[in-house]
PDB file of C-alpha atoms in Angstrom:
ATOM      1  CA  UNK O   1      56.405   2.794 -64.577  1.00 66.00           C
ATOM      2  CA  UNK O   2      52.536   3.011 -63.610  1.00 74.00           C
ATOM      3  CA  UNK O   3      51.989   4.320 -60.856  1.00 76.00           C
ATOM      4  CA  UNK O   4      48.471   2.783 -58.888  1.00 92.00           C
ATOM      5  CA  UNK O   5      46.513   4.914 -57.101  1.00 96.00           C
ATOM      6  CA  UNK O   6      44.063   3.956 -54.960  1.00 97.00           C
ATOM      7  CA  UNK O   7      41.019   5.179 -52.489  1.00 97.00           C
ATOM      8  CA  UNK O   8      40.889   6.280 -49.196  1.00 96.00           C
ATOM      9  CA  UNK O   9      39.163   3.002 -48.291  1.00 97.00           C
ATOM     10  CA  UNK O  10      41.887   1.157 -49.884  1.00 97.00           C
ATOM     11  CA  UNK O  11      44.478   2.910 -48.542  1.00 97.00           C
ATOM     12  CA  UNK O  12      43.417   2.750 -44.888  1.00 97.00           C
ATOM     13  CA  UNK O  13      43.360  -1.114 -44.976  1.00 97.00           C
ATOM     14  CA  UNK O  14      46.909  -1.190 -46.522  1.00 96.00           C
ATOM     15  CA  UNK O  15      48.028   1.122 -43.605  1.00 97.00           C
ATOM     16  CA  UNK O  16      45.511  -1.217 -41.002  1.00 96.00           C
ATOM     17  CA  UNK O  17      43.530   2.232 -39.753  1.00 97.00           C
ATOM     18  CA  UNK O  18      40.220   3.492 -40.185  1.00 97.00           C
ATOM     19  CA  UNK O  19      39.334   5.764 -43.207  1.00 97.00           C
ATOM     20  CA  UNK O  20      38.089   8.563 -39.819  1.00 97.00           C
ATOM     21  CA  UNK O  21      42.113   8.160 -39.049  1.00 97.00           C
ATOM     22  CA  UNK O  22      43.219   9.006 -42.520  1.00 96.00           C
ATOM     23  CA  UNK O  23      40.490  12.035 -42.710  1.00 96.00           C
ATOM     24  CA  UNK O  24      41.342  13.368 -39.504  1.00 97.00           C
ATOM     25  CA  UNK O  25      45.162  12.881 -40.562  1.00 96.00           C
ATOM     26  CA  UNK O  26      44.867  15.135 -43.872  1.00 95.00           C
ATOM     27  CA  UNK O  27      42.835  17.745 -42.074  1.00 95.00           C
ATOM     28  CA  UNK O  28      45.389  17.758 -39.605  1.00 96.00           C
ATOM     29  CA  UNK O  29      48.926  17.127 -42.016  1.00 95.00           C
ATOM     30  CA  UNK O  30      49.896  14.001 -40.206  1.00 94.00           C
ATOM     31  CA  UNK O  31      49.030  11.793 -42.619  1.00 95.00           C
ATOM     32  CA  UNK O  32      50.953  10.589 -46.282  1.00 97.00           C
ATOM     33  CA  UNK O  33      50.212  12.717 -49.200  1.00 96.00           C
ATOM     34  CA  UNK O  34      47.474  11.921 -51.047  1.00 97.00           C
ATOM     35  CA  UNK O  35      46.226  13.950 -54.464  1.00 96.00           C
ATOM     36  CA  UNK O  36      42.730  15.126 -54.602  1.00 95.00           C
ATOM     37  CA  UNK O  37      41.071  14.819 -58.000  1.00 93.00           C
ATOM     38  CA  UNK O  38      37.610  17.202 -58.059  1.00 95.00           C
ATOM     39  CA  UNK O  39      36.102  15.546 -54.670  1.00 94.00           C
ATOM     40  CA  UNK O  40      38.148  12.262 -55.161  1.00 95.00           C
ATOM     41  CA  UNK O  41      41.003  11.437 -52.953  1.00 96.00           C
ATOM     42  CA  UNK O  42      43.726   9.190 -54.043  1.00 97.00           C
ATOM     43  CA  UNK O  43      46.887   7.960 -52.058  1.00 98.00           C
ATOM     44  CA  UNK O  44      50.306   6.439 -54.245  1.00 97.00           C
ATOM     45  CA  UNK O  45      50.432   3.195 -53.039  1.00 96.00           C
ATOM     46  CA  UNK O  46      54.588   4.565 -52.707  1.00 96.00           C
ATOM     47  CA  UNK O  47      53.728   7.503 -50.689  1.00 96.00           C
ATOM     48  CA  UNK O  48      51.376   5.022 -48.040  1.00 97.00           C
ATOM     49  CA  UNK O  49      54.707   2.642 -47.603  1.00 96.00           C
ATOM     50  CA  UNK O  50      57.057   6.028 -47.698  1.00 96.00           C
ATOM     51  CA  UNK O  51      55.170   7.439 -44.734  1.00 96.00           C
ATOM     52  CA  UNK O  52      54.371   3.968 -43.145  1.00 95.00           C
ATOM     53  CA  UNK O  53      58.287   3.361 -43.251  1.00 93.00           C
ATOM     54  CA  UNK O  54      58.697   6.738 -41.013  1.00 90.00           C
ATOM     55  CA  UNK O  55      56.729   4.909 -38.013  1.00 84.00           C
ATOM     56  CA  UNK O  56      59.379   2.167 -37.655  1.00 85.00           C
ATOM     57  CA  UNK O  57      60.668   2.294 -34.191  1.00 83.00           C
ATOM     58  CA  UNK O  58      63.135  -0.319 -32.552  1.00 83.00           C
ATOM     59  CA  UNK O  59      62.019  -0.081 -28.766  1.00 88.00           C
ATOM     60  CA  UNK O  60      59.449   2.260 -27.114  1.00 84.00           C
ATOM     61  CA  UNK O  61      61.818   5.136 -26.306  1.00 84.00           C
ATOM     62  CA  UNK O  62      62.850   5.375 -29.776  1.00 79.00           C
ATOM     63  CA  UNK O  63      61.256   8.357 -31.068  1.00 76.00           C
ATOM     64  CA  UNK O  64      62.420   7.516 -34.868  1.00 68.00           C
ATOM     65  CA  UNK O  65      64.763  10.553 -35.461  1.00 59.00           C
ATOM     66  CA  UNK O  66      67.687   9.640 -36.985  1.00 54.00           C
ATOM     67  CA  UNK O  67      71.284   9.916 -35.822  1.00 44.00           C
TER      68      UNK O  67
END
């Protein structure tokens, strides 16, 4: 299976943030993995919807840990 990779640009509008979010994220951890390739950053289009898929909540209060 091919697996796309795309920019930091690219990913940031699949995930609706700014590319500042997804830099501060990776300097930080918080963000999906992404693969750096000399000074090229790429995200798996399955690792953006793996980590997007962890920030599904059902009501406010629901803090997304699972029972």
């Amino acid at each position: 299976m091919f697996t796309r990779f795309v920019p930091e640009i690219e990913a940031a509008m699949r995930l609706n943030l700014s590319p500042r979010t997804l830099q501060k994220f990776r300097g930080t951890g918080r963000g999906p993995v992404f693969r750096k390739f000399g000074r090229r950053v790429l995200y798996d289009v399955r690792d953006l919807d793996a980590w997007a898929d962890q920030a599904k909540r059902r009501s406010t209060s629901d803090t997304g840990a699972q029972a």
